[in-house]
CSV table of N, CA and C in Angstrom, one decimal:
chain,number,residue,atom,x,y,z
A,26,GLU,N,85.9,99.4,140.4
A,26,GLU,CA,84.5,99.9,140.3
A,26,GLU,C,83.8,99.1,139.1
A,27,TRP,N,84.5,98.8,138.1
A,27,TRP,CA,83.9,98.1,137.0
A,27,TRP,C,83.5,96.7,137.4
A,28,LEU,N,84.3,96.0,138.2
A,28,LEU,CA,84.0,94.7,138.7
A,28,LEU,C,82.7,94.7,139.5
A,29,ARG,N,82.6,95.7,140.4
A,29,ARG,CA,81.4,95.9,141.2
A,29,ARG,C,80.2,96.1,140.4
A,30,HIS,N,80.3,96.9,139.4
A,30,HIS,CA,79.2,97.2,138.4
A,30,HIS,C,78.8,95.9,137.7
A,31,ARG,N,79.7,95.2,137.2
A,31,ARG,CA,79.4,93.9,136.5
A,31,ARG,C,78.8,92.9,137.5
A,32,ALA,N,79.3,92.9,138.7
A,32,ALA,CA,78.7,91.9,139.7
A,32,ALA,C,77.3,92.2,140.0
A,33,VAL,N,76.9,93.5,140.0
A,33,VAL,CA,75.5,93.9,140.2
A,33,VAL,C,74.6,93.6,139.0
A,34,THR,N,75.1,94.0,137.9
A,34,THR,CA,74.3,93.9,136.7
A,34,THR,C,74.2,92.5,136.0
A,35,ARG,N,75.2,91.7,136.2
A,35,ARG,CA,75.2,90.4,135.5
A,35,ARG,C,74.0,89.5,135.9
A,36,PRO,N,73.7,89.3,137.2
A,36,PRO,CA,72.5,88.5,137.5
A,36,PRO,C,71.2,89.0,136.9
A,37,ALA,N,71.1,90.3,137.0
A,37,ALA,CA,69.8,90.9,136.5
A,37,ALA,C,69.6,90.7,135.0
A,38,PHE,N,70.7,90.8,134.2
A,38,PHE,CA,70.6,90.7,132.8
A,38,PHE,C,70.7,89.3,132.3
A,39,SER,N,71.0,88.4,133.1
A,39,SER,CA,71.1,87.0,132.6
A,39,SER,C,69.8,86.3,132.7
A,40,LYS,N,68.8,86.8,133.3
A,40,LYS,CA,67.5,86.2,133.4
A,40,LYS,C,66.7,86.6,132.2
A,41,PRO,N,66.1,85.6,131.5
A,41,PRO,CA,65.3,85.9,130.3
A,41,PRO,C,64.0,86.6,130.7
A,42,LEU,N,63.4,87.4,129.7
A,42,LEU,CA,62.2,88.0,129.9
A,42,LEU,C,61.1,87.0,130.0
A,43,GLN,N,60.2,87.1,131.0
A,43,GLN,CA,59.1,86.2,131.2
A,43,GLN,C,58.2,86.2,130.0
A,44,PRO,N,57.9,85.0,129.4
A,44,PRO,CA,57.0,85.0,128.2
A,44,PRO,C,55.6,85.5,128.5
A,45,SER,N,55.2,85.3,129.8
A,45,SER,CA,53.8,85.8,130.1
A,45,SER,C,53.7,87.3,130.0
A,46,VAL,N,54.8,88.0,130.3
A,46,VAL,CA,54.7,89.5,130.2
A,46,VAL,C,54.5,89.9,128.8
A,47,PHE,N,55.2,89.3,127.9
A,47,PHE,CA,55.1,89.5,126.4
A,47,PHE,C,53.7,89.1,126.0
A,48,GLY,N,53.2,88.0,126.4
A,48,GLY,CA,51.9,87.5,126.0
A,48,GLY,C,50.8,88.4,126.4
A,49,GLU,N,50.8,88.9,127.6
A,49,GLU,CA,49.8,89.8,128.1
A,49,GLU,C,49.7,91.0,127.3
A,50,CYS,N,50.9,91.6,127.0
A,50,CYS,CA,50.9,92.8,126.3
A,50,CYS,C,50.5,92.6,124.8
A,51,VAL,N,50.9,91.5,124.2
A,51,VAL,CA,50.5,91.2,122.8
A,51,VAL,C,48.9,91.0,122.8
A,52,SER,N,48.4,90.4,123.8
A,52,SER,CA,47.0,90.2,123.9
A,52,SER,C,46.2,91.5,123.9
A,53,LYS,N,46.8,92.5,124.7
A,53,LYS,CA,46.2,93.8,124.7
A,53,LYS,C,46.2,94.5,123.4
A,54,LEU,N,47.4,94.3,122.7
A,54,LEU,CA,47.5,94.9,121.4
A,54,LEU,C,46.5,94.3,120.4
A,55,ILE,N,46.3,93.0,120.4
A,55,ILE,CA,45.4,92.3,119.5
A,55,ILE,C,44.0,92.9,119.8
A,56,ASN,N,43.6,93.1,121.0
A,56,ASN,CA,42.3,93.7,121.3
A,56,ASN,C,42.2,95.1,120.8
A,57,VAL,N,43.3,95.9,120.8
A,57,VAL,CA,43.2,97.2,120.2
A,57,VAL,C,43.1,97.1,118.7
A,58,PHE,N,43.8,96.2,118.1
A,58,PHE,CA,43.6,96.0,116.6
A,58,PHE,C,42.2,95.6,116.2
A,59,HIS,N,41.6,94.8,117.1
A,59,HIS,CA,40.2,94.4,116.8
A,59,HIS,C,39.3,95.6,116.8
A,60,LYS,N,39.5,96.5,117.8
A,60,LYS,CA,38.7,97.7,117.9
A,60,LYS,C,39.0,98.6,116.8
A,61,LEU,N,40.2,98.6,116.2
A,61,LEU,CA,40.5,99.5,115.1
A,61,LEU,C,40.3,98.9,113.8
A,62,SER,N,39.7,97.7,113.7
A,62,SER,CA,39.6,97.0,112.5
A,62,SER,C,38.7,97.7,111.4
A,63,ASP,N,37.8,98.5,111.9
A,63,ASP,CA,36.9,99.2,111.0
A,63,ASP,C,37.6,100.4,110.3
A,64,GLN,N,38.8,100.8,110.7
A,64,GLN,CA,39.5,101.9,110.1
A,64,GLN,C,40.2,101.5,108.9
A,65,ASN,N,40.4,102.4,107.9
A,65,ASN,CA,41.0,102.1,106.7
A,65,ASN,C,42.5,101.8,106.9
A,66,SER,N,43.2,102.5,107.8
A,66,SER,CA,44.6,102.2,108.0
A,66,SER,C,44.9,102.3,109.5
A,67,VAL,N,45.9,101.6,109.9
A,67,VAL,CA,46.4,101.7,111.3
A,67,VAL,C,47.9,101.9,111.3
A,68,ASP,N,48.4,102.8,112.1
A,68,ASP,CA,49.8,103.0,112.2
A,68,ASP,C,50.5,101.9,113.0
A,69,VAL,N,50.8,100.8,112.3
A,69,VAL,CA,51.4,99.7,113.0
A,69,VAL,C,52.7,100.0,113.7
A,70,TYR,N,53.5,100.8,113.1
A,70,TYR,CA,54.8,101.2,113.7
A,70,TYR,C,54.6,101.9,115.1
A,71,SER,N,53.7,102.8,115.1
A,71,SER,CA,53.4,103.5,116.4
A,71,SER,C,52.9,102.5,117.5
A,72,TRP,N,52.0,101.5,117.1
A,72,TRP,CA,51.5,100.6,118.0
A,72,TRP,C,52.6,99.6,118.5
A,73,MET,N,53.6,99.3,117.6
A,73,MET,CA,54.7,98.4,118.0
A,73,MET,C,55.6,99.1,119.0
A,74,GLN,N,55.8,100.4,118.8
A,74,GLN,CA,56.6,101.2,119.8
A,74,GLN,C,55.9,101.1,121.1
A,75,ARG,N,54.6,101.3,121.1
A,75,ARG,CA,53.8,101.3,122.4
A,75,ARG,C,53.9,99.9,123.0
A,76,LEU,N,53.8,98.8,122.2
A,76,LEU,CA,53.9,97.5,122.7
A,76,LEU,C,55.3,97.3,123.4
A,77,THR,N,56.3,97.8,122.7
A,77,THR,CA,57.7,97.7,123.3
A,77,THR,C,57.8,98.4,124.6
A,78,LEU,N,57.2,99.6,124.7
A,78,LEU,CA,57.3,100.4,125.9
A,78,LEU,C,56.5,99.6,127.0
A,79,ASP,N,55.4,99.0,126.8
A,79,ASP,CA,54.7,98.3,127.8
A,79,ASP,C,55.4,97.0,128.2
A,80,VAL,N,56.0,96.3,127.2
A,80,VAL,CA,56.7,95.0,127.5
A,80,VAL,C,57.9,95.4,128.4
A,81,LEU,N,58.6,96.4,128.0
A,81,LEU,CA,59.8,96.8,128.9
A,81,LEU,C,59.4,97.3,130.2
A,82,GLY,N,58.3,98.1,130.3
A,82,GLY,CA,57.8,98.6,131.6
A,82,GLY,C,57.4,97.4,132.5
A,83,HIS,N,56.7,96.4,132.0
A,83,HIS,CA,56.3,95.3,132.8
A,83,HIS,C,57.5,94.4,133.1
A,84,GLY,N,58.4,94.2,132.2
A,84,GLY,CA,59.5,93.2,132.3
A,84,GLY,C,60.6,93.8,133.2
A,85,ILE,N,60.9,95.1,133.1
A,85,ILE,CA,62.0,95.7,133.8
A,85,ILE,C,61.5,96.3,135.2
A,86,PHE,N,60.4,96.9,135.2
A,86,PHE,CA,60.0,97.7,136.4
A,86,PHE,C,58.7,97.1,137.0
A,87,SER,N,58.0,96.2,136.4
A,87,SER,CA,56.7,95.8,136.8
A,87,SER,C,55.8,97.0,136.9
A,88,PHE,N,55.9,97.9,135.9
A,88,PHE,CA,55.2,99.1,135.8
A,88,PHE,C,54.4,99.2,134.5
A,89,ASP,N,53.2,99.6,134.6
A,89,ASP,CA,52.3,99.7,133.5
A,89,ASP,C,52.3,101.1,132.9
A,90,PHE,N,53.0,101.3,131.8
A,90,PHE,CA,53.0,102.6,131.2
A,90,PHE,C,51.7,102.9,130.6
A,91,GLY,N,50.8,101.9,130.4
A,91,GLY,CA,49.5,102.2,129.8
A,91,GLY,C,49.4,102.6,128.4
A,92,SER,N,50.5,102.3,127.7
A,92,SER,CA,50.6,102.8,126.3
A,92,SER,C,49.6,102.2,125.3
A,93,LEU,N,49.0,101.1,125.7
A,93,LEU,CA,48.1,100.4,124.8
A,93,LEU,C,46.6,100.7,125.1
A,94,LYS,N,46.4,101.6,126.1
A,94,LYS,CA,45.1,101.8,126.6
A,94,LYS,C,44.2,102.8,125.8
A,95,ASP,N,44.8,103.8,125.2
A,95,ASP,CA,44.0,104.7,124.5
A,95,ASP,C,44.7,105.1,123.2
A,96,ASP,N,44.0,105.9,122.4
A,96,ASP,CA,44.5,106.2,121.0
A,96,ASP,C,45.9,107.0,121.0
A,97,ASP,N,46.1,107.9,122.0
A,97,ASP,CA,47.3,108.7,121.9
A,97,ASP,C,48.4,108.1,122.8
A,98,GLY,N,48.1,107.0,123.5
A,98,GLY,CA,49.2,106.3,124.2
A,98,GLY,C,49.3,106.8,125.6
A,99,GLY,N,48.7,107.9,126.0
A,99,GLY,CA,48.9,108.4,127.3
A,99,GLY,C,50.1,109.3,127.5
A,100,GLU,N,50.2,109.8,128.8
A,100,GLU,CA,51.3,110.7,129.1
A,100,GLU,C,52.7,110.2,128.9
A,101,TYR,N,52.9,108.9,129.3
A,101,TYR,CA,54.2,108.3,129.2
A,101,TYR,C,54.7,108.2,127.8
A,102,VAL,N,53.8,107.8,126.9
A,102,VAL,CA,54.1,107.6,125.5
A,102,VAL,C,54.5,109.0,124.9
A,103,LYS,N,53.7,110.0,125.2
A,103,LYS,CA,53.9,111.4,124.7
A,103,LYS,C,55.3,111.8,125.2
A,104,LEU,N,55.6,111.6,126.5
A,104,LEU,CA,56.9,112.0,127.1
A,104,LEU,C,58.0,111.3,126.4
A,105,TRP,N,57.9,110.0,126.2
A,105,TRP,CA,59.0,109.2,125.6
A,105,TRP,C,59.2,109.6,124.2
A,106,ASN,N,58.1,109.7,123.4
A,106,ASN,CA,58.3,110.1,122.0
A,106,ASN,C,58.8,111.5,121.8
A,107,SER,N,58.4,112.4,122.6
A,107,SER,CA,58.9,113.8,122.5
A,107,SER,C,60.4,113.8,122.8
A,108,MET,N,60.7,113.2,123.9
A,108,MET,CA,62.1,113.2,124.4
A,108,MET,C,63.0,112.5,123.3
A,109,ILE,N,62.6,111.3,122.8
A,109,ILE,CA,63.5,110.6,121.9
A,109,ILE,C,63.6,111.4,120.5
A,110,SER,N,62.5,111.9,120.0
A,110,SER,CA,62.6,112.7,118.8
A,110,SER,C,63.5,113.9,118.9
A,111,ARG,N,63.6,114.5,120.1
A,111,ARG,CA,64.4,115.6,120.2
A,111,ARG,C,65.9,115.2,120.4
A,112,ILE,N,66.1,114.1,121.2
A,112,ILE,CA,67.5,113.6,121.4
A,112,ILE,C,68.1,113.2,120.1
A,113,PHE,N,67.4,112.5,119.3
A,113,PHE,CA,67.9,112.0,118.0
A,113,PHE,C,67.7,112.9,116.8
A,114,ASN,N,67.6,114.1,117.1
A,114,ASN,CA,67.4,115.1,116.0
A,114,ASN,C,68.7,115.1,115.2
A,115,PRO,N,68.7,114.9,113.9
A,115,PRO,CA,69.9,114.8,113.1
A,115,PRO,C,70.8,116.0,113.2
A,116,PHE,N,70.3,117.1,113.5
A,116,PHE,CA,71.1,118.3,113.6
A,116,PHE,C,72.2,118.1,114.6
A,117,TYR,N,71.9,117.4,115.7
A,117,TYR,CA,72.9,117.2,116.8
A,117,TYR,C,74.0,116.2,116.4
A,118,PHE,N,73.7,115.4,115.4
A,118,PHE,CA,74.8,114.5,114.9
A,118,PHE,C,75.8,115.2,114.1
A,119,ILE,N,75.4,116.3,113.5
A,119,ILE,CA,76.3,117.2,112.7
A,119,ILE,C,77.0,118.2,113.6
A,120,PHE,N,76.2,118.8,114.6
A,120,PHE,CA,76.7,119.8,115.5
A,120,PHE,C,76.5,119.3,116.9
A,121,PRO,N,77.2,118.3,117.4
A,121,PRO,CA,76.9,117.7,118.8
A,121,PRO,C,77.0,118.7,119.9
A,122,LEU,N,77.8,119.7,119.8
A,122,LEU,CA,78.0,120.6,121.0
A,122,LEU,C,76.8,121.6,121.1
A,123,TRP,N,76.0,121.7,120.0
A,123,TRP,CA,74.9,122.6,120.0
A,123,TRP,C,73.9,122.2,121.1
A,124,ALA,N,73.9,120.9,121.4
A,124,ALA,CA,72.9,120.3,122.4
A,124,ALA,C,73.1,121.0,123.8
A,125,PHE,N,74.3,121.6,124.0
A,125,PHE,CA,74.6,122.2,125.3
A,125,PHE,C,74.3,123.7,125.3
A,126,VAL,N,73.9,124.3,124.2
A,126,VAL,CA,73.5,125.7,124.2
A,126,VAL,C,72.1,125.9,124.7
A,127,PRO,N,71.8,126.8,125.6
A,127,PRO,CA,70.5,126.9,126.2
A,127,PRO,C,69.5,127.6,125.2
A,128,THR,N,69.2,127.0,124.1
A,128,THR,CA,68.2,127.5,123.2
A,128,THR,C,66.8,127.1,123.7
A,129,PRO,N,65.8,127.7,123.2
A,129,PRO,CA,64.4,127.3,123.7
A,129,PRO,C,64.2,125.8,123.3
A,130,TYR,N,64.6,125.3,122.2
A,130,TYR,CA,64.5,123.9,121.8
A,130,TYR,C,65.2,123.0,122.8
A,131,ASN,N,66.5,123.4,123.1
A,131,ASN,CA,67.2,122.6,124.1
A,131,ASN,C,66.7,122.6,125.5
A,132,LEU,N,66.2,123.8,125.9
A,132,LEU,CA,65.6,123.9,127.2
A,132,LEU,C,64.4,123.0,127.4
A,133,LYS,N,63.6,122.9,126.3
A,133,LYS,CA,62.4,122.0,126.3
A,133,LYS,C,62.9,120.5,126.3
A,134,THR,N,63.9,120.2,125.6
A,134,THR,CA,64.5,118.8,125.6
A,134,THR,C,65.0,118.5,127.0
A,135,TRP,N,65.7,119.4,127.6
A,135,TRP,CA,66.2,119.1,128.9
A,135,TRP,C,65.1,118.9,129.9
A,136,ASP,N,64.0,119.7,129.8
A,136,ASP,CA,62.9,119.5,130.7
A,136,ASP,C,62.2,118.2,130.5
A,137,LEU,N,62.1,117.7,129.2
A,137,LEU,CA,61.5,116.4,129.0
A,137,LEU,C,62.4,115.3,129.6
A,138,CYS,N,63.7,115.4,129.4
A,138,CYS,CA,64.7,114.5,130.0
A,138,CYS,C,64.6,114.5,131.5
A,139,ARG,N,64.4,115.6,132.1
A,139,ARG,CA,64.3,115.8,133.6
A,139,ARG,C,63.0,115.0,134.1
A,140,LYS,N,61.9,115.2,133.3
A,140,LYS,CA,60.7,114.5,133.7
A,140,LYS,C,60.8,113.0,133.6
A,141,PHE,N,61.5,112.6,132.5
A,141,PHE,CA,61.7,111.1,132.4
A,141,PHE,C,62.6,110.6,133.5
A,142,ARG,N,63.6,111.3,133.9
A,142,ARG,CA,64.5,110.9,135.0
A,142,ARG,C,63.7,110.8,136.3
A,143,GLN,N,62.9,111.8,136.5
A,143,GLN,CA,62.1,111.8,137.8
A,143,GLN,C,61.1,110.6,137.8
A,144,LEU,N,60.5,110.3,136.6
A,144,LEU,CA,59.7,109.1,136.6
A,144,LEU,C,60.5,107.8,136.9
A,145,MET,N,61.6,107.7,136.3
A,145,MET,CA,62.5,106.5,136.6
A,145,MET,C,62.9,106.4,138.1
A,146,LEU,N,63.4,107.6,138.6
A,146,LEU,CA,63.8,107.6,140.0
A,146,LEU,C,62.7,107.3,140.9
A,147,GLY,N,61.5,107.8,140.6
A,147,GLY,CA,60.3,107.5,141.4
A,147,GLY,C,60.0,106.1,141.5
A,148,ILE,N,60.1,105.4,140.4
A,148,ILE,CA,59.8,103.9,140.3
A,148,ILE,C,60.9,103.2,141.2
A,149,ILE,N,62.2,103.6,141.0
A,149,ILE,CA,63.3,102.9,141.7
A,149,ILE,C,63.2,103.2,143.2
A,150,ASP,N,62.9,104.4,143.6
A,150,ASP,CA,62.8,104.8,145.0
A,150,ASP,C,61.6,104.0,145.6
A,151,GLY,N,60.5,104.0,144.9
A,151,GLY,CA,59.4,103.2,145.4
A,151,GLY,C,59.7,101.8,145.7
A,152,ARG,N,60.4,101.2,144.8
A,152,ARG,CA,60.8,99.8,144.9
A,152,ARG,C,61.7,99.6,146.1
A,153,LYS,N,62.6,100.5,146.3
A,153,LYS,CA,63.6,100.4,147.4
A,153,LYS,C,62.8,100.5,148.7
A,154,ILE,N,61.8,101.4,148.8
A,154,ILE,CA,61.0,101.5,150.0
A,154,ILE,C,60.2,100.3,150.3
A,155,GLU,N,59.7,99.6,149.2
A,155,GLU,CA,59.0,98.4,149.4
A,155,GLU,C,59.9,97.3,149.9
A,156,LYS,N,61.1,97.3,149.4
A,156,LYS,CA,62.1,96.3,149.8
A,156,LYS,C,62.5,96.5,151.3
A,157,ALA,N,62.7,97.8,151.7
A,157,ALA,CA,63.1,98.1,153.0
A,157,ALA,C,61.9,97.8,154.0
A,158,ALA,N,60.7,97.8,153.5
A,158,ALA,CA,59.5,97.5,154.4
A,158,ALA,C,59.3,96.0,154.4
A,159,GLY,N,60.1,95.2,153.7
A,159,GLY,CA,60.0,93.8,153.8
A,159,GLY,C,59.1,93.2,152.8
A,160,LYS,N,58.6,94.0,151.8
A,160,LYS,CA,57.7,93.4,150.8
A,160,LYS,C,58.5,92.8,149.7
A,161,MET,N,58.8,91.5,149.8
A,161,MET,CA,59.6,90.8,148.9
A,161,MET,C,58.7,90.0,147.9
A,162,LYS,N,59.1,89.9,146.7
A,162,LYS,CA,58.4,89.1,145.7
A,162,LYS,C,59.1,87.7,145.7
A,163,ALA,N,58.3,86.8,145.2
A,163,ALA,CA,58.8,85.4,145.0
A,163,ALA,C,59.9,85.5,143.9
A,164,GLU,N,60.8,84.6,143.9
A,164,GLU,CA,61.9,84.6,143.0
A,164,GLU,C,61.4,84.6,141.5
A,165,SER,N,60.4,83.9,141.2
A,165,SER,CA,59.9,83.8,139.9
A,165,SER,C,59.2,85.1,139.4
A,166,GLU,N,58.8,85.9,140.4
A,166,GLU,CA,58.0,87.2,140.1
A,166,GLU,C,59.0,88.4,140.0
A,167,LYS,N,60.2,88.2,140.3
A,167,LYS,CA,61.1,89.4,140.4
A,167,LYS,C,61.4,89.9,139.0
A,168,ASP,N,61.4,91.2,138.9
A,168,ASP,CA,61.7,91.8,137.6
A,168,ASP,C,63.2,92.3,137.6
A,169,LEU,N,63.6,92.9,136.5
A,169,LEU,CA,65.0,93.3,136.4
A,169,LEU,C,65.4,94.3,137.5
A,170,LEU,N,64.5,95.2,137.8
A,170,LEU,CA,64.7,96.2,138.9
A,170,LEU,C,64.9,95.6,140.2
A,171,ASP,N,64.1,94.6,140.6
A,171,ASP,CA,64.2,93.9,141.8
A,171,ASP,C,65.6,93.2,142.0
A,172,MET,N,66.0,92.6,140.9
A,172,MET,CA,67.3,91.9,140.9
A,172,MET,C,68.4,92.8,141.0
A,173,MET,N,68.3,94.0,140.4
A,173,MET,CA,69.4,95.0,140.4
A,173,MET,C,69.5,95.6,141.8
A,174,ILE,N,68.4,95.9,142.4
A,174,ILE,CA,68.4,96.5,143.8
A,174,ILE,C,68.9,95.5,144.8
A,175,GLU,N,68.5,94.2,144.6
A,175,GLU,CA,69.0,93.2,145.5
A,175,GLU,C,70.5,93.0,145.3
A,176,ALA,N,71.0,92.9,144.1
A,176,ALA,CA,72.4,92.7,143.9
A,176,ALA,C,73.2,93.9,144.4
A,177,ALA,N,72.7,95.1,144.2
A,177,ALA,CA,73.4,96.4,144.6
A,177,ALA,C,73.5,96.5,146.1
A,178,SER,N,72.5,95.8,146.8
A,178,SER,CA,72.6,95.9,148.3
A,178,SER,C,73.2,94.7,148.9
A,179,SER,N,73.7,93.8,148.1
A,179,SER,CA,74.3,92.6,148.7
A,179,SER,C,75.8,92.7,148.8
A,180,SER,N,76.3,93.7,149.5
A,180,SER,CA,77.7,93.9,149.6
A,180,SER,C,78.1,93.1,150.9
A,181,ASP,N,79.4,93.1,151.2
A,181,ASP,CA,79.9,92.4,152.4
A,181,ASP,C,79.3,93.0,153.7
A,182,ASP,N,79.0,94.3,153.8
A,182,ASP,CA,78.5,94.9,155.0
A,182,ASP,C,77.0,94.9,155.0
A,183,GLY,N,76.3,94.4,153.9
A,183,GLY,CA,74.9,94.4,153.8
A,183,GLY,C,74.2,95.7,153.4
A,184,LYS,N,75.1,96.7,153.2
A,184,LYS,CA,74.5,98.0,152.8
A,184,LYS,C,74.9,98.4,151.4
A,185,SER,N,74.0,99.0,150.7
A,185,SER,CA,74.2,99.4,149.4
A,185,SER,C,74.9,100.7,149.3
A,186,ASN,N,75.9,100.8,148.4
A,186,ASN,CA,76.5,102.1,148.2
A,186,ASN,C,76.1,102.6,146.8
A,187,TRP,N,75.0,102.0,146.3
A,187,TRP,CA,74.5,102.4,145.0
A,187,TRP,C,73.3,103.3,145.3
A,188,SER,N,73.2,104.5,144.7
A,188,SER,CA,72.1,105.3,144.9
A,188,SER,C,71.0,104.9,143.8
A,189,SER,N,69.9,105.5,143.9
A,189,SER,CA,68.8,105.2,142.9
A,189,SER,C,69.3,105.7,141.5
A,190,GLU,N,70.1,106.8,141.5
A,190,GLU,CA,70.6,107.3,140.3
A,190,GLU,C,71.6,106.2,139.7
A,191,ASP,N,72.4,105.6,140.5
A,191,ASP,CA,73.3,104.6,140.0
A,191,ASP,C,72.6,103.4,139.4
A,192,VAL,N,71.5,103.0,140.0
A,192,VAL,CA,70.7,101.9,139.5
A,192,VAL,C,70.1,102.2,138.2
A,193,MET,N,69.5,103.5,138.1
A,193,MET,CA,68.9,103.9,136.9
A,193,MET,C,69.9,104.0,135.7
A,194,VAL,N,71.0,104.5,136.0
A,194,VAL,CA,72.0,104.6,134.9
A,194,VAL,C,72.5,103.3,134.5
A,195,SER,N,72.7,102.4,135.4
A,195,SER,CA,73.1,101.0,135.1
A,195,SER,C,72.0,100.3,134.3
A,196,LEU,N,70.8,100.4,134.7
A,196,LEU,CA,69.7,99.8,134.0
A,196,LEU,C,69.6,100.2,132.6
A,197,ILE,N,69.6,101.5,132.4
A,197,ILE,CA,69.5,102.1,131.0
A,197,ILE,C,70.7,101.7,130.2
A,198,SER,N,71.9,101.9,130.7
A,198,SER,CA,73.1,101.7,129.9
A,198,SER,C,73.2,100.2,129.6
A,199,ASP,N,73.0,99.3,130.6
A,199,ASP,CA,73.2,97.9,130.4
A,199,ASP,C,72.1,97.3,129.5
A,200,PHE,N,70.9,97.8,129.6
A,200,PHE,CA,69.8,97.3,128.8
A,200,PHE,C,70.1,97.8,127.3
A,201,ASP,N,70.5,99.0,127.2
A,201,ASP,CA,70.8,99.5,125.8
A,201,ASP,C,72.0,98.7,125.2
A,202,LEU,N,73.0,98.3,125.9
A,202,LEU,CA,74.1,97.5,125.4
A,202,LEU,C,73.7,96.1,125.0
A,203,LYS,N,72.8,95.6,125.8
A,203,LYS,CA,72.3,94.2,125.6
A,203,LYS,C,71.4,94.1,124.4
A,204,THR,N,70.6,95.2,124.1
A,204,THR,CA,69.6,95.1,123.1
A,204,THR,C,70.2,95.5,121.7
A,205,PHE,N,71.2,96.3,121.7
A,205,PHE,CA,71.7,96.7,120.4
A,205,PHE,C,73.0,96.2,120.1
């Protein structure tokens, strides 16, 4: 199983991020900074997080999270920030099993994680439907998700035994391991 997993993920993660994706997102951020130039201070850290979300969205999924479009970052930024701040709550590093107790705080965290999971699976399922309908991208335009779906479906019998959930977990875990 590990060999199958590596065979699927290796081609997708060996391709470098397209510089044009990064350039387009940075250009949007520069425009935002020009609009904010009359303010006394700008939360650069927050804007860099948004830039990262947009670059990853475009590079991995060809999906625009729209995090650089408005002041609050939109629904995806709010969802991501809320989910991450709850998951990395220092309390859970001291008492990790507490995360499994159905407290109101944990129920809200679980709900945020469920919404994020649904978003990711929606993107993956949509791409699988496009692929099944014969809408293929040129090799130079393929993103990480395209390559993973392609590799996951290129078995000896031509059928994929990877579900959308498998692709999502693999994308997140492999990307996390490659970045940190």
